[in-house]
Structures are given as structure tokens and as C-alpha cells.
Amino acid sequence: MSANEKYKTSQDLFERAVKVIPGGIYGSKSPGFTVPGEFPYFFTEGEGCRVKDADGNSYIDYLCGFGSMILGFGNSVVDDPAVVQLRKGDLLNCPSPVFVELAERLCKLIDGMGWSVFAKNGSDATTLAVTMSRVHTGKRRVLMAKGAYHGSANWCSANEYPVLDDRDYVHTFPYGDEEALKELFDRYRDEIACIILTPYHHPTYTDQVLPQHTWYPLVESLCEKEHALFIMDDIRANFRLSLHGSHHYFNAHPHLVTMGKSLANGYPIAALMGTPELKKAASSLFITGTFWTSSVPMVAAMHCLKAMEEWDVQNHMNQMGKMLKDGLKSAAEAEGLKVNLSGPDAIPFMTFPDDPNLYHNQIFSAAMARRGVYLHPHHNWFLSYAHKTEDIEETIDKAGDSFKEVKRHFSK
Amino acid sequence: MSANEKYKTSQDLFERAVKVIPGGIYGSKSPGFTVPGEFPYFFTEGEGCRVKDADGNSYIDYLCGFGSMILGFGNSVVDDPAVVQLRKGDLLNCPSPVFVELAERLCKLIDGMGWSVFAKNGSDATTLAVTMSRVHTGKRRVLMAKGAYHGSANWCSANEYPVLDDRDYVHTFPYGDEEALKELFDRYRDEIACIILTPYHHPTYTDQVLPQHTWYPLVESLCEKEHALFIMDDIRANFRLSLHGSHHYFNAHPHLVTMGKSLANGYPIAALMGTPELKKAASSLFITGTFWTSSVPMVAAMHCLKAMEEWDVQNHMNQMGKMLKDGLKSAAEAEGLKVNLSGPDAIPFMTFPDDPNLYHNQIFSAAMARRGVYLHPHHNWFLSYAHKTEDIEETIDKAGDSFKEVKRHFSK
């Protein structure tokens, strides 16, 4: 079946979409971010580690709703109590008791954190963290790594237009470059409010980078010297490295931690947590949102946390991720191809050498999609608790044929 | 029963909350925004127009989840299909077909609008509207009414700190003051990107103000002359005045319209819509959010819109609101008290004359809460489709005794 036939419903829907939605599908879910014409654009359902697109094609999924579905799609351990709460009431005039219970639970669970506020988008949490840092320190400048993603707010998004001044005090450095970081702290002495970092570097379109062992000690000593706050943006990696926050895994000690995505297995909630010392500063801000106290996502988070704790999900995802990485490497080698698997085992990404535009990735991902495996060509992948040995085996099996296609394509 | 006994569970929960959440409950749901000690702080469920607090007290509710529950709490016409979708999948890797269907439906329904993007918070939509205006016009300045609420983003929120520069290009004018508006357009000639307005003025802590008939023609002619965009922030009033947007009700012609709250009867979704001419400008922005394509709130919105259309809900809410206003006025007069009922019938608010600090409101609202009616002392009220004649009668009946309390309190 040709790609046009296989994805016909997706493409028909997209044709309708462009008439009433700017770009048809905007942002990170845009067809242009995958391989246009060779990927599904619309999905209808998910179960475990499998998703179904609008044409009825099924995929073993390694995007997990951009990392959110850490227990897998349609997990009844989360969905059953969420539906019970939905029937009682999601958005009431004030929070429900679960608002307090979730904050209490997170404060016990997340290393070093003494309070929590809840919002919807990851961007709400990162923007609040930066705002709070500025207000608390009385300083303006923000440091972040080049290519790091901290959300879609103007201060950190791809919307760089001269008429927007949100980035005027935001400065970037190459991830892990200690000299560059020291130089920025030197240049803006007494002016730096905060540095915001992801636990490790997971830029799009390229290999992932783990922090060298001297990285966090340096970041922390520079922050201490300059009375700047250290924000750990754990939205993407959260709970795949450690149940106690990715900073625990890397032995880092941030002042503020942002979470979202996997916190409630896909229910819309984000959290900003902070050290006890910063609670007063947090109270001085007006923090609000109509949906920010809704209880369904909080009930989902409580049950997601419970399941993660009881099932040792980090260990399972790491095992499955390791198996996937090793299997892909072997399958590539069997075809005489080299691949680079980067990032933590539970959040891997694959590139081919000498392929800066990721053409090989696109051919490979399109071939895998045709065979029923969803591996994003440009964005890191995610394992979930729902991925089992047989899913990984099936994936590796299909990768063999897909590597063959890559080889054929580039030897023409 | 004393207030301390009646609200004991709420107060105990709040004591726990302050230990792990800055301020205990932040923002517009903070006890400090009602009458501390005399109002419930936590709710557990809702059905129709009634909500139950954590102590098991029941209330006829006139806040409706800050306007969201336009069909009433737990409306199965919305919740049943939402739960079906939840079981199939809420957050998948890409949108579901309902993403397109909802945009198509809204474009048909909302006067003058040709496209839609979906987000979570109302603030997402208003901030996107302002960003889009700046990028499209190449100009920086934003005009808004003093005391107007457009969300919790820094450019428009109560977080006014010298170290935050988000408001540097935001200028305010007294609502409805035509000379002040003309003066601003004069002073910042060639620099104004947009004006953002709510359909009518609904500031907190004071009477609501409807636009004079010359207001929108003036706004529109100034915008046209200056090539500035006119944003209608319809998040709070949406669908209580007209099914076609509140701008339709007031015969106004905005370039951009923001919606949220009542769009999906409390499910978390916001929308930014625009005229066909602005679709290209909208496509040039990077608009994204992990949860922004989730389908449960979109399914809820589809069924909420259908119900609103079939049930003629605007008419019903206006009738009930009129009955409430008239009844409260008569009940006050029976006690020799004067009250001012302002705003549209479906979104009323009540004040007492010569009561700038709303002490009378606080006594009255506390007395009503004690009797099982939730009337916010400082924020406008909302009717919903679930409010029926007998609920209004019960409210007016209880208002009689509460007005007596007000009278007693201030004649001491």
C-alpha cells in the first residue's frame, strides 16, 4: 500500500484542517516536524504502548504523548479513579482535598522540595519559576542552554521577532560548556536572576547529551556565589530517571523544580516546586488559573505516583530502553550501518553518523511507521511501563527491514 | 452552628495546605478573596447548580467554577461523551479528528471568525493574541482598560514588580472613557499593536459597566486608522450573551476573539479565533503545548455547543438572572436597604451604596453562605442552565433573612 493510501484519512483531515486552523496542525504536532506524507497526522485511540491513527493503522509507540504516558495509554489504574472524580466534579469553585494531598505527597517524594503550586502547561511552571526568580532576587537576567526547550512562552520559545522583547534578558550558552557559563556569570555579575536547565540536554534534531560530573557542582557554586537561583526543568525527563526527581538521579540541588507530562499520565497538570526557603517568595506572587485547581488531573497524579512507586517503573523502562538500544544497534550493524544511540535508556534517541539533516532518520522513521512502529525522526523517544519484551522484540525485528531500506535508499 | 464548626474540615485542610502550598490556596481561589472564616475553602462535588463543600454543606452556586459550568455541574450530556473519549485516549501523539471538527464548528458559529487555535488557559489565548498582534503589526504597545482581567500572565496580571518589564509597553485607560482612549491613540501614534477589551467591563470589587453605544464604533475607527488590532477577550462572558460571541451581542467587530471557561463546560480548553485575513499571520507563530491537542475537552466542547444551541440556554439564563436581580432588589427594599444590581442578567453582581470596601457585601455573602447559597462577595456572579425557578426562589427567600443580618450588623 502506498503512503497516500495508508494515510488517506489523515491527509483528508489535514486538508480540512488547513482551512480553519493556521498551519492545519500547529507546533510540535505539525506534520512538518515528522516526515510529511509518510507519517500519520491524526490519532484516534491508544492502549498500552500502542496507538491507532485515523486510518485505523496501529503502531507500537515510542513518543508516549511527548513523554506524558509513562504508564501507557488507557491505564485503568489511573483512568478509573479519574473518571470517578470527573463524575463528582473536576472544576469546582475552590480546590478539592486532593489539592493538599498531592502537594503533601510530592513534598515527601521530590528531593529537597518543600512546596508545590499546580498549573496546566509546562510553560506555566517554567515561566512562573523565572518570574519568581526575578522577583526574589531583584535581578533580571536568565541563563539557559542553546537549543534547550523550556516551553512555548515568548521568553524561551522559537518566536524570535524584533518586536517581541521577552528575550532581551535571556542569554544562552552551549550545553555543558563550563568556560562559556563562567564567562556569562562574569559578564553579568550581580544581574543574574537564575539559570534554567533540563536534567540533561535533549535538543531536537540531534544527539542527546548527559551532563559531565563537574557540571552541576559548577552550576551550583556559580549560583551560590551570585545569589542566583537554579531551576531544574524536569518536565520532559521527570520520573523516567528517578522517582525523586531527575536532580536526585544526577545529585544536583536546584532551588526550583518544574514538572508536568508524566506526573499524571497525560492528564493536564504541571507543577512548580521549590525549596522551603523560597515559600515566602512564592506566596508574594499572584498565581492563578481557572483550571489550575481542577481535581481530575490531581487524582490522576496521585494514582500515577502510587503506581510508579509500587511497580518500580523506572527500572522496567530502563531495561526495555536498554534492550531497544542494543537491539537497534545490532540490527543496524547486521546491515553494515552505524547508529548512535544517545540519552538515558528510558529516553533514547538515534542518529546516523554524518547525517546533520537527519535524512537517514527520516527514511528510517518513515519505513518504521509503514511497518507499524512510531519512532519520531527529530524528537527524542520515550519508553513507558507498558512496553514489554515482546514489543521491543517486534520493534527490533521491523528495524532490520527498515535499516535495509535506509541502505538501499542511500546506495542508489 | 458557628462558622468554625460549619467549615471545620475546610479550615483543617487549609492548615495542612499552608505547610506545602504557598499561601495555602493561591490566586482567585484564595480564602482571602472571599470572607475568611465565613466561607468554605474546599469543595468535593457538584451537581446541577449545587455544590458541596468538604464539610458536606450544600450550596446553590452562583460562581459556576468562575463561569465555566454554563450547563451546570456534572451535566451528562457533556460528561458521557467526554468519558467515552477519555477511555479511547485524551492525549495522543497528534490531535484527533475532533480537533478539526471543533474548529469547523466554531468558525461557523462565531461571528466573523475564520480560524481557531486551541490551548489550555485563558491566559494562553490572550497572550497569543497580543503576541500575534505585535508580530503582525510590527508594533509594540498594547492598550487595555484599567482593572480589566485578561489572565495571569505577567503582561496583564497583578504581578507588578520593577524587575519585571512585561508591562513596559502596556497602557491602561478608564473603561469607556472615550477621551482617554483617543488621547492614548494620539500619544502613541504608529506604535499601537492592539487594544484588548472584554465585551463589557467586569472588574472585581465593584459594579459592572456595560459599553455605551458609541464605544465600539470609536474603538473600531481608532484601530482602523492606526492599523491596530482589536482583540475581544470573551473568556468570562462567552456564551452567556450570545451563541455567536459576545461581540455579536454588542455589534462589535474584533480581529481576534479569545474564549475559554464555558466553551467546554469546565473541561480545560481555551481558544483563540481570528478573522480570515489574519490566518497567515497566525501560521507564522510557533504555537504549541503538550496538552493543547488533547481530545477530551474538545469532545466536551462539541457537546456543550450542541446543547447550548438546542436548549436556547442564553434565553433561560437571562430569565433566571432577571428573576434573581428583581428578587434581590425587592428583598433588600423590604428591609429598607438599597442595592445596585449591575451587569447582564446572566452575569450579575450586587453592591450596596456607599460601601467602597464591600463590607456590606461580605456580611451579606457570609450570611448567604451560612444559609447554603454561594454568592461571591467580590467577583461577579454567573447563572447557568441548571438554575431553575425554584433555585432562584429559594435564593431570594434566604436573601430576606440575610439582608436582615446586614441591617442588624450596620445599625449596631
PDB file of C-alpha atoms in Angstrom, chain A residues 115-244:
ATOM      1  CA  TRP A 115       6.150  23.263  48.494  1.00  0.00           C
ATOM      2  CA  SER A 116       4.247  22.966  45.261  1.00  0.00           C
ATOM      3  CA  VAL A 117       1.927  25.009  43.088  1.00  0.00           C
ATOM      4  CA  PHE A 118      -0.100  23.454  40.300  1.00  0.00           C
ATOM      5  CA  ALA A 119      -0.824  24.814  36.838  1.00  0.00           C
ATOM      6  CA  LYS A 120      -1.734  23.340  33.443  1.00  0.00           C
ATOM      7  CA  ASN A 121       1.068  23.780  30.893  1.00  0.00           C
ATOM      8  CA  GLY A 122       4.716  23.032  31.439  1.00  0.00           C
ATOM      9  CA  SER A 123       5.251  26.605  30.216  1.00  0.00           C
ATOM     10  CA  ASP A 124       3.150  27.871  33.117  1.00  0.00           C
ATOM     11  CA  ALA A 125       5.580  26.241  35.536  1.00  0.00           C
ATOM     12  CA  THR A 126       8.810  27.336  33.825  1.00  0.00           C
ATOM     13  CA  THR A 127       7.528  30.895  33.341  1.00  0.00           C
ATOM     14  CA  LEU A 128       6.449  31.069  36.978  1.00  0.00           C
ATOM     15  CA  ALA A 129       9.880  29.791  38.025  1.00  0.00           C
ATOM     16  CA  VAL A 130      11.648  32.510  36.047  1.00  0.00           C
ATOM     17  CA  THR A 131       9.234  35.206  37.256  1.00  0.00           C
ATOM     18  CA  MET A 132       9.690  34.079  40.835  1.00  0.00           C
ATOM     19  CA  SER A 133      13.477  34.116  40.437  1.00  0.00           C
ATOM     20  CA  ARG A 134      13.396  37.658  39.118  1.00  0.00           C
ATOM     21  CA  VAL A 135      11.106  38.922  41.854  1.00  0.00           C
ATOM     22  CA  HIS A 136      13.001  37.076  44.593  1.00  0.00           C
ATOM     23  CA  THR A 137      16.494  38.153  43.530  1.00  0.00           C
ATOM     24  CA  GLY A 138      15.534  41.597  42.239  1.00  0.00           C
ATOM     25  CA  LYS A 139      17.632  40.763  39.164  1.00  0.00           C
ATOM     26  CA  ARG A 140      16.624  40.364  35.543  1.00  0.00           C
ATOM     27  CA  ARG A 141      18.913  38.093  33.564  1.00  0.00           C
ATOM     28  CA  VAL A 142      18.148  34.465  32.814  1.00  0.00           C
ATOM     29  CA  LEU A 143      20.619  31.876  31.544  1.00  0.00           C
ATOM     30  CA  MET A 144      19.609  28.842  29.521  1.00  0.00           C
ATOM     31  CA  ALA A 145      21.341  26.353  27.239  1.00  0.00           C
ATOM     32  CA  LYS A 146      21.266  26.927  23.496  1.00  0.00           C
ATOM     33  CA  GLY A 147      18.680  24.619  21.922  1.00  0.00           C
ATOM     34  CA  ALA A 148      17.088  23.716  25.250  1.00  0.00           C
ATOM     35  CA  TYR A 149      13.298  23.590  25.274  1.00  0.00           C
ATOM     36  CA  HIS A 150      11.556  25.162  28.260  1.00  0.00           C
ATOM     37  CA  GLY A 151       8.119  25.669  26.739  1.00  0.00           C
ATOM     38  CA  SER A 152       6.277  27.844  24.284  1.00  0.00           C
ATOM     39  CA  ALA A 153       6.258  31.131  26.217  1.00  0.00           C
ATOM     40  CA  ASN A 154       7.882  34.018  24.371  1.00  0.00           C
ATOM     41  CA  TRP A 155      10.883  34.271  26.715  1.00  0.00           C
ATOM     42  CA  CYS A 156      12.086  30.826  25.654  1.00  0.00           C
ATOM     43  CA  SER A 157      10.174  29.852  22.508  1.00  0.00           C
ATOM     44  CA  ALA A 158      11.040  29.839  18.838  1.00  0.00           C
ATOM     45  CA  ASN A 159       9.061  33.065  18.369  1.00  0.00           C
ATOM     46  CA  GLU A 160      12.035  35.357  17.942  1.00  0.00           C
ATOM     47  CA  TYR A 161      10.809  38.577  16.398  1.00  0.00           C
ATOM     48  CA  PRO A 162      12.401  42.012  16.826  1.00  0.00           C
ATOM     49  CA  VAL A 163       9.091  43.404  18.082  1.00  0.00           C
ATOM     50  CA  LEU A 164       8.993  40.937  20.988  1.00  0.00           C
ATOM     51  CA  ASP A 165      11.318  41.916  23.806  1.00  0.00           C
ATOM     52  CA  ASP A 166      10.712  38.910  26.067  1.00  0.00           C
ATOM     53  CA  ARG A 167      14.189  37.550  25.313  1.00  0.00           C
ATOM     54  CA  ASP A 168      16.098  40.780  25.947  1.00  0.00           C
ATOM     55  CA  TYR A 169      17.464  39.483  29.238  1.00  0.00           C
ATOM     56  CA  VAL A 170      17.728  35.807  28.312  1.00  0.00           C
ATOM     57  CA  HIS A 171      21.228  34.582  27.473  1.00  0.00           C
ATOM     58  CA  THR A 172      22.275  31.219  26.108  1.00  0.00           C
ATOM     59  CA  PHE A 173      25.392  29.094  26.379  1.00  0.00           C
ATOM     60  CA  PRO A 174      26.344  25.794  24.715  1.00  0.00           C
ATOM     61  CA  TYR A 175      25.181  22.983  26.991  1.00  0.00           C
ATOM     62  CA  GLY A 176      27.930  21.687  29.245  1.00  0.00           C
ATOM     63  CA  ASP A 177      30.404  24.398  28.223  1.00  0.00           C
ATOM     64  CA  GLU A 178      31.865  25.342  31.591  1.00  0.00           C
ATOM     65  CA  GLU A 179      34.028  28.174  30.311  1.00  0.00           C
ATOM     66  CA  ALA A 180      31.108  29.777  28.485  1.00  0.00           C
ATOM     67  CA  LEU A 181      28.977  29.528  31.601  1.00  0.00           C
ATOM     68  CA  LYS A 182      31.653  31.075  33.807  1.00  0.00           C
ATOM     69  CA  GLU A 183      32.109  33.819  31.254  1.00  0.00           C
ATOM     70  CA  LEU A 184      28.367  34.679  31.354  1.00  0.00           C
ATOM     71  CA  PHE A 185      28.333  34.736  35.138  1.00  0.00           C
ATOM     72  CA  ASP A 186      31.353  37.042  34.973  1.00  0.00           C
ATOM     73  CA  ARG A 187      29.944  39.344  32.342  1.00  0.00           C
ATOM     74  CA  TYR A 188      26.613  39.795  34.132  1.00  0.00           C
ATOM     75  CA  ARG A 189      27.854  39.917  37.700  1.00  0.00           C
ATOM     76  CA  ASP A 190      25.067  40.987  40.111  1.00  0.00           C
ATOM     77  CA  GLU A 191      22.477  40.805  37.338  1.00  0.00           C
ATOM     78  CA  ILE A 192      21.641  37.111  37.033  1.00  0.00           C
ATOM     79  CA  ALA A 193      18.309  36.026  38.490  1.00  0.00           C
ATOM     80  CA  CYS A 194      18.527  32.363  37.554  1.00  0.00           C
ATOM     81  CA  ILE A 195      19.813  29.600  35.376  1.00  0.00           C
ATOM     82  CA  ILE A 196      17.279  27.147  33.982  1.00  0.00           C
ATOM     83  CA  LEU A 197      18.481  23.703  32.929  1.00  0.00           C
ATOM     84  CA  THR A 198      16.992  20.414  31.870  1.00  0.00           C
ATOM     85  CA  PRO A 199      18.473  17.486  33.850  1.00  0.00           C
ATOM     86  CA  TYR A 200      20.415  16.513  30.740  1.00  0.00           C
ATOM     87  CA  HIS A 201      20.409  18.069  27.266  1.00  0.00           C
ATOM     88  CA  HIS A 202      17.692  16.838  24.909  1.00  0.00           C
ATOM     89  CA  PRO A 203      17.575  19.253  21.987  1.00  0.00           C
ATOM     90  CA  THR A 204      15.557  18.352  18.904  1.00  0.00           C
ATOM     91  CA  TYR A 205      17.283  17.278  15.676  1.00  0.00           C
ATOM     92  CA  THR A 206      20.428  15.966  17.339  1.00  0.00           C
ATOM     93  CA  ASP A 207      22.031  13.582  19.820  1.00  0.00           C
ATOM     94  CA  GLN A 208      21.224  13.890  23.492  1.00  0.00           C
ATOM     95  CA  VAL A 209      23.972  14.910  25.917  1.00  0.00           C
ATOM     96  CA  LEU A 210      24.380  13.757  29.515  1.00  0.00           C
ATOM     97  CA  PRO A 211      25.967  16.181  31.993  1.00  0.00           C
ATOM     98  CA  GLN A 212      29.643  15.682  32.809  1.00  0.00           C
ATOM     99  CA  HIS A 213      30.261  15.022  36.517  1.00  0.00           C
ATOM    100  CA  THR A 214      31.691  18.510  37.064  1.00  0.00           C
ATOM    101  CA  TRP A 215      28.658  20.271  35.560  1.00  0.00           C
ATOM    102  CA  TYR A 216      26.244  20.504  38.481  1.00  0.00           C
ATOM    103  CA  PRO A 217      28.902  21.319  41.093  1.00  0.00           C
ATOM    104  CA  LEU A 218      29.975  24.219  38.863  1.00  0.00           C
ATOM    105  CA  VAL A 219      26.404  25.427  38.249  1.00  0.00           C
ATOM    106  CA  GLU A 220      25.670  25.297  41.954  1.00  0.00           C
ATOM    107  CA  SER A 221      28.807  27.107  43.048  1.00  0.00           C
ATOM    108  CA  LEU A 222      28.268  29.868  40.474  1.00  0.00           C
ATOM    109  CA  CYS A 223      24.651  30.282  41.596  1.00  0.00           C
ATOM    110  CA  GLU A 224      25.655  30.388  45.225  1.00  0.00           C
ATOM    111  CA  LYS A 225      28.331  32.991  44.618  1.00  0.00           C
ATOM    112  CA  GLU A 226      25.960  35.164  42.596  1.00  0.00           C
ATOM    113  CA  HIS A 227      22.826  34.591  44.695  1.00  0.00           C
ATOM    114  CA  ALA A 228      21.142  33.311  41.557  1.00  0.00           C
ATOM    115  CA  LEU A 229      18.504  30.590  41.610  1.00  0.00           C
ATOM    116  CA  PHE A 230      18.977  27.233  39.919  1.00  0.00           C
ATOM    117  CA  ILE A 231      15.816  25.987  38.189  1.00  0.00           C
ATOM    118  CA  MET A 232      15.646  22.354  37.139  1.00  0.00           C
ATOM    119  CA  ASP A 233      13.153  21.987  34.312  1.00  0.00           C
ATOM    120  CA  ASP A 234      12.250  18.335  34.745  1.00  0.00           C
ATOM    121  CA  ILE A 235       9.140  18.389  32.570  1.00  0.00           C
ATOM    122  CA  ARG A 236      10.419  16.061  29.885  1.00  0.00           C
ATOM    123  CA  ALA A 237      12.638  13.656  31.830  1.00  0.00           C
ATOM    124  CA  ASN A 238      10.592  13.548  35.022  1.00  0.00           C
ATOM    125  CA  PHE A 239      10.057  10.125  36.621  1.00  0.00           C
ATOM    126  CA  ARG A 240      11.942   8.259  33.902  1.00  0.00           C
ATOM    127  CA  LEU A 241      15.256   8.622  35.740  1.00  0.00           C
ATOM    128  CA  SER A 242      14.166   8.673  39.367  1.00  0.00           C
ATOM    129  CA  LEU A 243      11.017   8.739  41.428  1.00  0.00           C
ATOM    130  CA  HIS A 244      12.559  11.559  43.456  1.00  0.00           C
TER     131      HIS A 244
END
